[in-house]
mmCIF file of C-alpha atoms in Angstrom:
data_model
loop_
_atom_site.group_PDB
_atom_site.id
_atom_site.type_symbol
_atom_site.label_atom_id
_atom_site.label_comp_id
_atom_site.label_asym_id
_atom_site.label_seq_id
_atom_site.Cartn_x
_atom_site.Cartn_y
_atom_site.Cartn_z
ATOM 1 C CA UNK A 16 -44.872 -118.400 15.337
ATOM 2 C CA UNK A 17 -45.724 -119.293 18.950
ATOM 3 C CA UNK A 18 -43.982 -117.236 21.196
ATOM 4 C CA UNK A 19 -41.136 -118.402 23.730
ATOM 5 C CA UNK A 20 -42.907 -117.034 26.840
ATOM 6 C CA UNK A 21 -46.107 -119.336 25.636
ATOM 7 C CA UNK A 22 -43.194 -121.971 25.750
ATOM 8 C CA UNK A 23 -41.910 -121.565 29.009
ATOM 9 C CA UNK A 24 -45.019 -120.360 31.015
ATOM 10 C CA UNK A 25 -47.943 -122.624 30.021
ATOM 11 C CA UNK A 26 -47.655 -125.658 27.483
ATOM 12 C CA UNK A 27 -45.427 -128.456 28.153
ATOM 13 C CA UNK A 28 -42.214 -128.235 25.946
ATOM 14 C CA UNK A 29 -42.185 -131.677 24.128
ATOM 15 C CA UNK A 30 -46.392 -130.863 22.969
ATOM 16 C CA UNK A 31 -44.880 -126.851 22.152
ATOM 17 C CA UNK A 32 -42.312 -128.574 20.357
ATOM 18 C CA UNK A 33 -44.454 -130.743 18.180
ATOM 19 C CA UNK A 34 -47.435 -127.922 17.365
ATOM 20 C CA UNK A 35 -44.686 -125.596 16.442
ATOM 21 C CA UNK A 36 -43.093 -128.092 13.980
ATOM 22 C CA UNK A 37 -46.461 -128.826 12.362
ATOM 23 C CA UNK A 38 -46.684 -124.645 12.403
ATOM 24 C CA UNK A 39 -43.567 -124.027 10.808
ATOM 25 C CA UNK A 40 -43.278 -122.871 7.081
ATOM 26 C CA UNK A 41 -42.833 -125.510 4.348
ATOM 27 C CA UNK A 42 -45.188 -128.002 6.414
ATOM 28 C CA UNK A 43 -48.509 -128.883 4.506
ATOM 29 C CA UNK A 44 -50.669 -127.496 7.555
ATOM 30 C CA UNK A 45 -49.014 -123.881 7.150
ATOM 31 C CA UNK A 46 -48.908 -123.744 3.446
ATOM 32 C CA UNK A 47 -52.530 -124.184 3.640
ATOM 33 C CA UNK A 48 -53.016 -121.665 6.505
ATOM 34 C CA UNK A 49 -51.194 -119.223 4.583
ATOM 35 C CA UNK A 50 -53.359 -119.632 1.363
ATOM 36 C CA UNK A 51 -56.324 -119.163 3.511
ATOM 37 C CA UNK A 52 -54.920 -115.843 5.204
ATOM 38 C CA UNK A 53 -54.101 -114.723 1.765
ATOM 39 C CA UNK A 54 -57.304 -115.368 0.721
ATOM 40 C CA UNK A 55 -58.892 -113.372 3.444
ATOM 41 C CA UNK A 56 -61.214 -116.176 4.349
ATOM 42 C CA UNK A 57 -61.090 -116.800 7.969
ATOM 43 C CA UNK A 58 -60.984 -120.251 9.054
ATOM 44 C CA UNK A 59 -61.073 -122.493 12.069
ATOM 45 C CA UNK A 60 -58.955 -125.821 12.127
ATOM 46 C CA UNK A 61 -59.063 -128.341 14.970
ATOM 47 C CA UNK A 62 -55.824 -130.569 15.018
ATOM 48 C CA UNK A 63 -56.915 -133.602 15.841
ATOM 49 C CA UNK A 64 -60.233 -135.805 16.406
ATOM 50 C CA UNK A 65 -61.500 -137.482 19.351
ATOM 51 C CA UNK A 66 -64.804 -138.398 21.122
ATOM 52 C CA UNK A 67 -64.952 -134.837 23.151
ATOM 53 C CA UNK A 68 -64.728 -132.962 19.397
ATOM 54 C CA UNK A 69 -67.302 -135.414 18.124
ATOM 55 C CA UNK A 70 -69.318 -134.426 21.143
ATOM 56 C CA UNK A 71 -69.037 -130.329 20.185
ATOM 57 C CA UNK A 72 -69.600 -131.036 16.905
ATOM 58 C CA UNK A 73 -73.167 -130.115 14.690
ATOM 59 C CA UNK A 74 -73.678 -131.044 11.499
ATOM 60 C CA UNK A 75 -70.784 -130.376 8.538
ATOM 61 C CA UNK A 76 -69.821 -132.489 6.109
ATOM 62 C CA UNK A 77 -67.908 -135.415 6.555
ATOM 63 C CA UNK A 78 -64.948 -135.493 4.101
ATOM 64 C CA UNK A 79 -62.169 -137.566 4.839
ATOM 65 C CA UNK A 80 -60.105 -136.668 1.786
ATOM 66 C CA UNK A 81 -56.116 -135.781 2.860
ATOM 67 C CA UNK A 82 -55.402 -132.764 3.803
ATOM 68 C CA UNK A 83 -53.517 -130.781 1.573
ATOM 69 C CA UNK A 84 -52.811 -126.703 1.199
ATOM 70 C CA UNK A 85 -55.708 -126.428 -1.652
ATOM 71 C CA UNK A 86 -58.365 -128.709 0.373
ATOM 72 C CA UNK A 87 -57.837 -126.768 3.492
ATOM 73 C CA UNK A 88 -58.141 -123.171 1.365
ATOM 74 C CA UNK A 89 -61.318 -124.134 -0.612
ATOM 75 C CA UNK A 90 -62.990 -125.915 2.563
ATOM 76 C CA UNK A 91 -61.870 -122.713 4.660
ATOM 77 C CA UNK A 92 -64.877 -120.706 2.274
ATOM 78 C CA UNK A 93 -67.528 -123.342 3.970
ATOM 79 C CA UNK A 94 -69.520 -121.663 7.329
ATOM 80 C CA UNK A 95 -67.895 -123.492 10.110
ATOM 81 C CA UNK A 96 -64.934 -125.418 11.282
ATOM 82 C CA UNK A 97 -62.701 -127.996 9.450
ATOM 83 C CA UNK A 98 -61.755 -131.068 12.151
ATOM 84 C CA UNK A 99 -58.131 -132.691 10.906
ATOM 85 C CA UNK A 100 -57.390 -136.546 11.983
ATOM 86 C CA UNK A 101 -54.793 -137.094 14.936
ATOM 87 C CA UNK A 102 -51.956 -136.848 12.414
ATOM 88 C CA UNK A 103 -53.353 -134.020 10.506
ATOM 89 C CA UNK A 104 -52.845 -136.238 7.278
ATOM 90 C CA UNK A 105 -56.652 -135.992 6.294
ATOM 91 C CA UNK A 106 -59.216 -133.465 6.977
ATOM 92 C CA UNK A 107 -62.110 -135.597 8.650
ATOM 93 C CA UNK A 108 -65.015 -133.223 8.460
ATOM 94 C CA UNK A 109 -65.690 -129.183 7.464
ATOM 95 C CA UNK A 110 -68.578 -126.995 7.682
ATOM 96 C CA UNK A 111 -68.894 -128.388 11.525
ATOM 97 C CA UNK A 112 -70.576 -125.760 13.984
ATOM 98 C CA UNK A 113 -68.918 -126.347 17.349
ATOM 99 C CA UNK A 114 -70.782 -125.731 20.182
ATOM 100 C CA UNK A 115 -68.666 -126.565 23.274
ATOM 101 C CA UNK A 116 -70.455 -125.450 27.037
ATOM 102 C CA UNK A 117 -71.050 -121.890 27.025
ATOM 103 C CA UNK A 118 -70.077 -121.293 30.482
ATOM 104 C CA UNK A 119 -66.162 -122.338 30.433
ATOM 105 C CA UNK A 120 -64.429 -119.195 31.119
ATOM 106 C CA UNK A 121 -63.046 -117.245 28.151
ATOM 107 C CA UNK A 122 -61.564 -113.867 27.553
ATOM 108 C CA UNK A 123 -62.516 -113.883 23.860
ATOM 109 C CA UNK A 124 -65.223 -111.763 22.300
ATOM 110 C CA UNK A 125 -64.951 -112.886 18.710
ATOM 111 C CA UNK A 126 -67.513 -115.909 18.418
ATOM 112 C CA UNK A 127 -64.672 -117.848 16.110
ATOM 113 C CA UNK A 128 -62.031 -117.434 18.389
ATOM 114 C CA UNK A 129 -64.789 -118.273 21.766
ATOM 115 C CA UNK A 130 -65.598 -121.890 19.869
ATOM 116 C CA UNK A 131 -61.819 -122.225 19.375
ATOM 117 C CA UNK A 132 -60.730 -121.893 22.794
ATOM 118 C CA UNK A 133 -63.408 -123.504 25.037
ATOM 119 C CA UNK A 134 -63.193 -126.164 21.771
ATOM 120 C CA UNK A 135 -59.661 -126.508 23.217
ATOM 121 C CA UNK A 136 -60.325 -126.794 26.562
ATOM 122 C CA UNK A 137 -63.210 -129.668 26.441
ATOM 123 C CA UNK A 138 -61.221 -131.692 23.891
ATOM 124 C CA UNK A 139 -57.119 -130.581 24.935
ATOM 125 C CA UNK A 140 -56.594 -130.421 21.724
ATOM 126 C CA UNK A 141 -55.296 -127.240 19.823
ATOM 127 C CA UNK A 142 -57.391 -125.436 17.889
ATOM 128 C CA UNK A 143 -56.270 -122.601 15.259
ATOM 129 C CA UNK A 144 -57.977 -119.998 13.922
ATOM 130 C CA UNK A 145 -57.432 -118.099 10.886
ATOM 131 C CA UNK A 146 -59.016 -114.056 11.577
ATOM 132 C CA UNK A 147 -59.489 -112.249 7.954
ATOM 133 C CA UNK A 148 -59.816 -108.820 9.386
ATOM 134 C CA UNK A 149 -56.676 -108.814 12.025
ATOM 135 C CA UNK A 150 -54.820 -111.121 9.066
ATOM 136 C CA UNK A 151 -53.737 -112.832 12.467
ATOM 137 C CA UNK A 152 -53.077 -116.435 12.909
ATOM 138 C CA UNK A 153 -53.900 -117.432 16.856
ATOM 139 C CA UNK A 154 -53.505 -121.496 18.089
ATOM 140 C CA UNK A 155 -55.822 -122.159 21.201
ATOM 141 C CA UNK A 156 -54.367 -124.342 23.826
ATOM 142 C CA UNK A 157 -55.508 -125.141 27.540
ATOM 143 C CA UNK A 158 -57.115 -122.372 27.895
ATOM 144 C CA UNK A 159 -54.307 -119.973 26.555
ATOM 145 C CA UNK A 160 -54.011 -118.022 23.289
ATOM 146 C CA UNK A 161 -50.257 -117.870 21.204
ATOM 147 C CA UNK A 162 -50.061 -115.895 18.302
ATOM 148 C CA UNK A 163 -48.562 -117.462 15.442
ATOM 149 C CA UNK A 164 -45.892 -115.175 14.782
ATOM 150 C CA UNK A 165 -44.460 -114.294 10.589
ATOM 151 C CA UNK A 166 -41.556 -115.291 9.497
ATOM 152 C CA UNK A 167 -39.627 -112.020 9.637
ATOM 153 C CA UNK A 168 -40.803 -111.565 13.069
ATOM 154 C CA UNK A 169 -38.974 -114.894 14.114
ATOM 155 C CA UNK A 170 -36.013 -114.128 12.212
ATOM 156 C CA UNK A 171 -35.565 -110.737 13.795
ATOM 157 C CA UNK A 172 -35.733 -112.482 17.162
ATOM 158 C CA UNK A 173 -33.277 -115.466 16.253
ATOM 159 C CA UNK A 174 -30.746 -113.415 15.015
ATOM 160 C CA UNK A 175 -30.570 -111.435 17.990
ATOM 161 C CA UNK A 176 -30.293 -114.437 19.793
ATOM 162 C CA UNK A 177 -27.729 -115.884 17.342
ATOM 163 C CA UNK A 178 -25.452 -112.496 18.273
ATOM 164 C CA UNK A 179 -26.039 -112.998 22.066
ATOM 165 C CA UNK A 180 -24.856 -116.782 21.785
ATOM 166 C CA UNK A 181 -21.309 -115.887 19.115
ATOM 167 C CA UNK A 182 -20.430 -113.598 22.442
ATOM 168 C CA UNK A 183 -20.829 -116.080 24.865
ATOM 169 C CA UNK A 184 -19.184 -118.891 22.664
ATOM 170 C CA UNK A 185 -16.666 -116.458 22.501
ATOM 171 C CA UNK A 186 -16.589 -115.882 25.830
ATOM 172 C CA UNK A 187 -16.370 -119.678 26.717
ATOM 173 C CA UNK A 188 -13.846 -120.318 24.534
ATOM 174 C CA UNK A 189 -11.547 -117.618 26.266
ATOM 175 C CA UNK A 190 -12.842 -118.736 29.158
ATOM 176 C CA UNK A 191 -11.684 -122.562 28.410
ATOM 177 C CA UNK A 192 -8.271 -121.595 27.028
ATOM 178 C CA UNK A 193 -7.564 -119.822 31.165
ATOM 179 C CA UNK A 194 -8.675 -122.824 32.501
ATOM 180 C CA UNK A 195 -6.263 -125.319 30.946
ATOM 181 C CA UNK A 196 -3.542 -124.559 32.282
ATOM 182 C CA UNK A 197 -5.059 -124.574 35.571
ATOM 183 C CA UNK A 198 -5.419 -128.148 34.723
ATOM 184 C CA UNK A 199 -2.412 -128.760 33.846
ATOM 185 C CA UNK A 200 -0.140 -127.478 36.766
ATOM 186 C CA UNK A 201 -3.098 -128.687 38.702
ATOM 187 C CA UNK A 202 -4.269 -125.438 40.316
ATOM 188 C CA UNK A 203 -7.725 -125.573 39.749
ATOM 189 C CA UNK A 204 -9.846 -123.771 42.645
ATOM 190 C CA UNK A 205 -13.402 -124.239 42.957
ATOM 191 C CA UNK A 206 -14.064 -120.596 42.274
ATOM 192 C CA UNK A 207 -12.775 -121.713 38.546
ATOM 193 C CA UNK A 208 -14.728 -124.541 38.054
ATOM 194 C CA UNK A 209 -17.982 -122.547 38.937
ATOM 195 C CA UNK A 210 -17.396 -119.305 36.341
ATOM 196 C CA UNK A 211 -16.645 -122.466 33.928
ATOM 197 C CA UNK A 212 -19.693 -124.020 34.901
ATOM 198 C CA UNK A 213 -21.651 -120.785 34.748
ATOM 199 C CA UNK A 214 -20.827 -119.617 31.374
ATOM 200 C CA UNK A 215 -21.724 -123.401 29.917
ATOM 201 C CA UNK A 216 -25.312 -122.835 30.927
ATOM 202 C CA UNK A 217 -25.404 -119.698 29.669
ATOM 203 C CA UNK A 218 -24.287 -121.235 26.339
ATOM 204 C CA UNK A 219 -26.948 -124.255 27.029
ATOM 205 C CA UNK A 220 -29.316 -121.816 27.613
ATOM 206 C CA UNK A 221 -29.019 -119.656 24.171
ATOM 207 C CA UNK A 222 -28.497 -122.686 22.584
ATOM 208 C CA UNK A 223 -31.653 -123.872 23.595
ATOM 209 C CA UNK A 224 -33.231 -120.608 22.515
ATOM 210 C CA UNK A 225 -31.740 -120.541 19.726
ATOM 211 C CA UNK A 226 -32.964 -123.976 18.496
ATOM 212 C CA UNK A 227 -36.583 -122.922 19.623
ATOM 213 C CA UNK A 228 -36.362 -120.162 16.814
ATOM 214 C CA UNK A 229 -35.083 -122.719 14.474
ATOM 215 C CA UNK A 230 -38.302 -125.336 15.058
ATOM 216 C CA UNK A 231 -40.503 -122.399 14.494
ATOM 217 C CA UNK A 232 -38.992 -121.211 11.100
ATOM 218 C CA UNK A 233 -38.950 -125.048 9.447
ATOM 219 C CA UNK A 234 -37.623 -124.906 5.989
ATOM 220 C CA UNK A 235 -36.743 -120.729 6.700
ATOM 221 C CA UNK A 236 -34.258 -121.678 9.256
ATOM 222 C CA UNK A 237 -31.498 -123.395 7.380
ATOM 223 C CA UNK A 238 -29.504 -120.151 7.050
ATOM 224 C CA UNK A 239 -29.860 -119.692 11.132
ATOM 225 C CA UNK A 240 -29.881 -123.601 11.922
ATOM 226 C CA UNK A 241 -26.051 -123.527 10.093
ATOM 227 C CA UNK A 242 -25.122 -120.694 12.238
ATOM 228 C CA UNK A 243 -26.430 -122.009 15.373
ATOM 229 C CA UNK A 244 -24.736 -125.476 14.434
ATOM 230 C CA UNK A 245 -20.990 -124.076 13.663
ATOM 231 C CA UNK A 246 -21.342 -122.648 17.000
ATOM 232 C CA UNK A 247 -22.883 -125.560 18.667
ATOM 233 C CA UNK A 248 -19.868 -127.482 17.658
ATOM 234 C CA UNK A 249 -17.500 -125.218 19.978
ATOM 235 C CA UNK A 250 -19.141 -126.183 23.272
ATOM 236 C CA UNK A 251 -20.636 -130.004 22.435
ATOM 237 C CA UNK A 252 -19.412 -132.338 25.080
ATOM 238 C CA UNK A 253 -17.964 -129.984 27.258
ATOM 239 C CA UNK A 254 -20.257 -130.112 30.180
ATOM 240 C CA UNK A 255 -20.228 -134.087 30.304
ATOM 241 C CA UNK A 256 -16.371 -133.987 30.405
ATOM 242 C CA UNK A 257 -16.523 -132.357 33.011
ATOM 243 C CA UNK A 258 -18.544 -134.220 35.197
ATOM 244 C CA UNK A 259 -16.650 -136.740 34.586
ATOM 245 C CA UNK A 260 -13.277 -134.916 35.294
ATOM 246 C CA UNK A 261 -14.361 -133.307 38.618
ATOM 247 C CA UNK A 262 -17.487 -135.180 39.971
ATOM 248 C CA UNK A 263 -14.798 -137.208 42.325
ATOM 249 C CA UNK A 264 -13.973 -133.920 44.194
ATOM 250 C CA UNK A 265 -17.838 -134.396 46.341
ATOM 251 C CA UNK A 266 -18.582 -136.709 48.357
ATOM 252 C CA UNK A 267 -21.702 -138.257 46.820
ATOM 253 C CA UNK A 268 -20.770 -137.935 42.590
ATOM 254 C CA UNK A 269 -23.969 -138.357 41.530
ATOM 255 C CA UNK A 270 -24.777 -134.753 43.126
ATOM 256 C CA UNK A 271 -22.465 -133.517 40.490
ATOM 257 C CA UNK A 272 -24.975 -133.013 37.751
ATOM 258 C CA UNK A 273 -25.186 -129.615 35.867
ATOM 259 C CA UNK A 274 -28.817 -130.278 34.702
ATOM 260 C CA UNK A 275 -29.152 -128.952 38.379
ATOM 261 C CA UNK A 276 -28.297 -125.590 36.926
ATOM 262 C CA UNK A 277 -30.969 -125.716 34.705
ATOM 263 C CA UNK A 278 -33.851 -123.779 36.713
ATOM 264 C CA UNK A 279 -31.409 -121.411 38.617
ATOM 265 C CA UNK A 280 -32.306 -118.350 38.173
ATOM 266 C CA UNK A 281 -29.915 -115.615 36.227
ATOM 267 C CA UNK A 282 -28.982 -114.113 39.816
ATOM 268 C CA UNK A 283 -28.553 -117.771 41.178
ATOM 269 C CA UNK A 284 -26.477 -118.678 38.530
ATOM 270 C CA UNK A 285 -23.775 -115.887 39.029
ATOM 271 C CA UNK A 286 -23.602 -116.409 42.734
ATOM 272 C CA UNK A 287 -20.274 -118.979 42.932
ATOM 273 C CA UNK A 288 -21.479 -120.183 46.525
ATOM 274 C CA UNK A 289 -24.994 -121.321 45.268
ATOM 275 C CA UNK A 290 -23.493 -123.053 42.220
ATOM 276 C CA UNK A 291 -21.034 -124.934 44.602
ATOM 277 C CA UNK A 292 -23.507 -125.848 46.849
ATOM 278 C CA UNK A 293 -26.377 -127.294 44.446
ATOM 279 C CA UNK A 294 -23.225 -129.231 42.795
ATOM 280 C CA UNK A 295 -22.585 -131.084 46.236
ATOM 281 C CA UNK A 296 -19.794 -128.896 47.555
ATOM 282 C CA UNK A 297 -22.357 -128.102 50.338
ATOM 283 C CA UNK A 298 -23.352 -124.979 52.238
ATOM 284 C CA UNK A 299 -20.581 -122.668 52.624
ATOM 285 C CA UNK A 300 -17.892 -124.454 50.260
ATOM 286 C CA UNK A 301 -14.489 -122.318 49.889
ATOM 287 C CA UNK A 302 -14.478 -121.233 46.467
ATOM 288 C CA UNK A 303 -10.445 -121.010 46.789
ATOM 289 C CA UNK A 304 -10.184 -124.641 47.822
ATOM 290 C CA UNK A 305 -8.127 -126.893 45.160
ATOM 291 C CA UNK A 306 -10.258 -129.211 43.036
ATOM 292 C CA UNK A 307 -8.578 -131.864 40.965
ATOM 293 C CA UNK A 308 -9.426 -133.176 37.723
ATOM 294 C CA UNK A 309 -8.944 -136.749 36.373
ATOM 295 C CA UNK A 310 -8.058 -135.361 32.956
ATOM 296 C CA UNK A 311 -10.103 -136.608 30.527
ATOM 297 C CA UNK A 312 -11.263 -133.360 29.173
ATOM 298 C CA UNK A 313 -7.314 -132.660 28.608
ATOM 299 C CA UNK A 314 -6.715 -135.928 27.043
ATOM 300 C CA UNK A 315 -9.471 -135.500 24.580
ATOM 301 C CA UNK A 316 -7.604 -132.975 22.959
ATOM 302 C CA UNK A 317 -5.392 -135.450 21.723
ATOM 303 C CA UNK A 318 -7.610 -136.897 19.046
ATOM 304 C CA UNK A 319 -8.462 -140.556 18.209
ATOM 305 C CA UNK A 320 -7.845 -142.222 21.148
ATOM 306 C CA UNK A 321 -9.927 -144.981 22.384
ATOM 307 C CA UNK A 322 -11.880 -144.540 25.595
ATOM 308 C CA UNK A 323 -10.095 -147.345 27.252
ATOM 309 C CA UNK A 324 -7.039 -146.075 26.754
ATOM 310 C CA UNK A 325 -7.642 -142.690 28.073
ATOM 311 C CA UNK A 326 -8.797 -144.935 31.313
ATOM 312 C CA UNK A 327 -4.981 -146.590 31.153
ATOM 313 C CA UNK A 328 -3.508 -143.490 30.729
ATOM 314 C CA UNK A 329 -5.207 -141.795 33.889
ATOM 315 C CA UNK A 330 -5.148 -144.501 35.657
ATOM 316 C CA UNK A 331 -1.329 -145.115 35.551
ATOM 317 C CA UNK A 332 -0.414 -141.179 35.416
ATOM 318 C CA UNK A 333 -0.603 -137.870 37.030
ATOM 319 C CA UNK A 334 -1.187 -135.225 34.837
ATOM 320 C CA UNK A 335 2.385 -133.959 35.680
ATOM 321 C CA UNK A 336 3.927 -137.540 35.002
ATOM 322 C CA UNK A 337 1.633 -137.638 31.636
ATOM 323 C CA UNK A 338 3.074 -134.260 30.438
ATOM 324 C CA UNK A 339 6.431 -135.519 30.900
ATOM 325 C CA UNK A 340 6.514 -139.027 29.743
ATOM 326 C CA UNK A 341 8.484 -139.940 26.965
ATOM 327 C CA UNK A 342 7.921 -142.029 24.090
ATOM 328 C CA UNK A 343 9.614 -144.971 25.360
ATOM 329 C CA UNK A 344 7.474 -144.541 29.038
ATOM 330 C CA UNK A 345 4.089 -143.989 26.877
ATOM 331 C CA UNK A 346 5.309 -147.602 24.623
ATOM 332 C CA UNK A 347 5.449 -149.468 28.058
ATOM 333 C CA UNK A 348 1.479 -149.265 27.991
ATOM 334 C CA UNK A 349 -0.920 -152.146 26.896
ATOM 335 C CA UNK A 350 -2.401 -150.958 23.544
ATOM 336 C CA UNK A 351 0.111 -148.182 22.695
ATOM 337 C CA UNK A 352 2.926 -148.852 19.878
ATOM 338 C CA UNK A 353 5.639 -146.778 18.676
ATOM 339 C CA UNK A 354 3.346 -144.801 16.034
ATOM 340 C CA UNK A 355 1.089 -143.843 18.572
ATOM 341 C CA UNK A 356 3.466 -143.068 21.229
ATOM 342 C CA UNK A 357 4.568 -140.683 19.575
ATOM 343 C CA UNK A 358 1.127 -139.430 18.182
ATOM 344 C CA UNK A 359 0.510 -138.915 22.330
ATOM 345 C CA UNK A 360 3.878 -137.352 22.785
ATOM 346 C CA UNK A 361 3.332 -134.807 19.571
ATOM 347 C CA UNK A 362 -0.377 -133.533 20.755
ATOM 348 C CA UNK A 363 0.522 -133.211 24.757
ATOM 349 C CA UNK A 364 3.130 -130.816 23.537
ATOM 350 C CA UNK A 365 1.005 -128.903 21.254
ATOM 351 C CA UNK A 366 -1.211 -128.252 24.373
ATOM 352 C CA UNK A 367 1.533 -127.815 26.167
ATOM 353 C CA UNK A 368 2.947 -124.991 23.440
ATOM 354 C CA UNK A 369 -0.451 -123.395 23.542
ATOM 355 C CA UNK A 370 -1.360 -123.232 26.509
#
């Protein structure tokens, strides 16, 4: 599978995204790559077809059947390359020599692997090659080569990153559970909403890993792509809740945005002041200064209940006055009857009781 350094430091994510997909196991393009690495072949697959591959290209044969796991395995035995269509649903030609310029730069020595990368420069398109001696499987993009890692490999790596997230969910979760009742006897310093803040990247972060491994193993991931969703599930939502709950504490809201946070460094992101300050709480913010929340994340714990009645519900309460209303106070509101008076009454206890 391609690696998640290749992801980060040279392709773009959305095109590593869809070459890893077409990579994974239980895709027609992988079955067949398999078959040819088990067949000790060698091969050399262009994935896609445009004028600058036409250009490269000498002689072949021109075949235009679809491409399936068997064509690309018995056409792999044929001298030369095999050129897929843009959607890799047919093969378009095999047996093609390529012979891109000789004198784009290269730190190949293999002559399959020297077509397949300054093939991929001249045409930006990837180019894959199959080596029967190193049983390798390499895709050549932009002048950079990824090794196609195995399954196991993958695996090995995704579970470790599956432990790493559980322990920061974990951690979240305990963090979350401190923080409420901050909310709710409104004592909330800014130094709190930043470790909150901090650990939710972290989570995004893993998560994002996480789902990386999951692309790459296709149909091996379900066990892993479960996992990763149950705990998924614990921290979805959280991070727009709270921009909505707290972006009224700077002076321009729209600084407020924790996709800020996403290119902070790991040092960056544990510094409090820095996080303050890219959130618009501006240079040299006190981190024990009060920040209040409108609530929302609170009142989502509730269950069921409409967004425009959370709105009437903020809008016409504290918090305190919320906590404390009675059924009779909460019945004096547009849109709320006796039934779900008391539904509101019921749940603001229960957070009450475990908080």
């Amino acid at each position: 599978m391609i690696t998640q350094s290749d992801q980060e430091n040279h392709l773009p994510k959305s095109t590593v995204r869809r070459y890893l997909k077409l990579l994974a196991p239980g895709t027609p393009l992988r079955a067949g790559i398999d078959r040819i690495l088990h067949g000790r072949t060698g091969a050399l697959i262009v994935l896609g077809n445009n004028t600058q591959v036409q250009q490269v290209s000498s002689g072949g044969f021109k075949i235009g059947v679809e491409c399936t796991e068997q064509s690309l395995r018995e056409l792999a035995k044929l001298d030369g390359a095999i050129v897929l269509s843009n959607d890799l649903s047919h093969i378009v030609a095999a047996g093609v020599h390529l012979v891109p310029a000789g004198d784009l730069p290269t730190a190949e020595t293999g002559t399959r692997h020297r077509s397949a990368d300054r093939t991929a420069q001249v045409a930006r398109i990837p180019v894959v090659t199959v080596s029967a001696s190193m049983s390798t499987v390499s895709m050549f993009h932009e002048g950079h080569r990824h090794i196609v890692e195995t399954v196991p490999q993958v695996i090995s790596r995704a579970n470790q990153t599956l432990a790493a997230l559980s322990r920061v969910v974990t951690r979240l979760g305990d963090l979350m559970d401190q923080f409420t009742p901050l909310e709710m006897a409104e004592t909330v310093t800014l130094r709190d909403l930043t470790h909150v803040v901090h650990r939710l990247e972290l989570t995004r972060r893993l998560s994002s890993e996480m789902q990386f491994h999951i692309d790459l193993l296709g149909i091996e991931g379900r066990m892993v792509a479960l996992q990763h969703a149950e705990l998924a599930a614990n921290f979805y939502g959280i991070g727009d809740l709270l921009v909505a709950d707290y972006a009224g504490n700077v002076s321009d809201p729209s600084e407020f945005d924790l996709a800020k946070l996403h290119n902070f460094s790991p040092e960056e992101l544990f510094s409090g002041q820095l996080v303050a300050e890219r959130l618009g709480f501006g240079t040299g913010a006190n981190l024990e200064q009060h920040v209040e929340t409108r609530g929302i994340r609170l009142l989502t714990k509730v269950g069921r209940l409409p967004a425009s009645l959370v709105t009437k519900l903020i809008d016409d309460f504290t918090l305190q006055e919320l906590f404390g209303a009675s059924v009779s106070v909460l019945m004096e509101i547009e849109g709320i009857g006796p039934t779900r008076a008391r539904q509101i009454r019921d749940a603001l206890l229960r957070i009450t009781e475990t908080s």
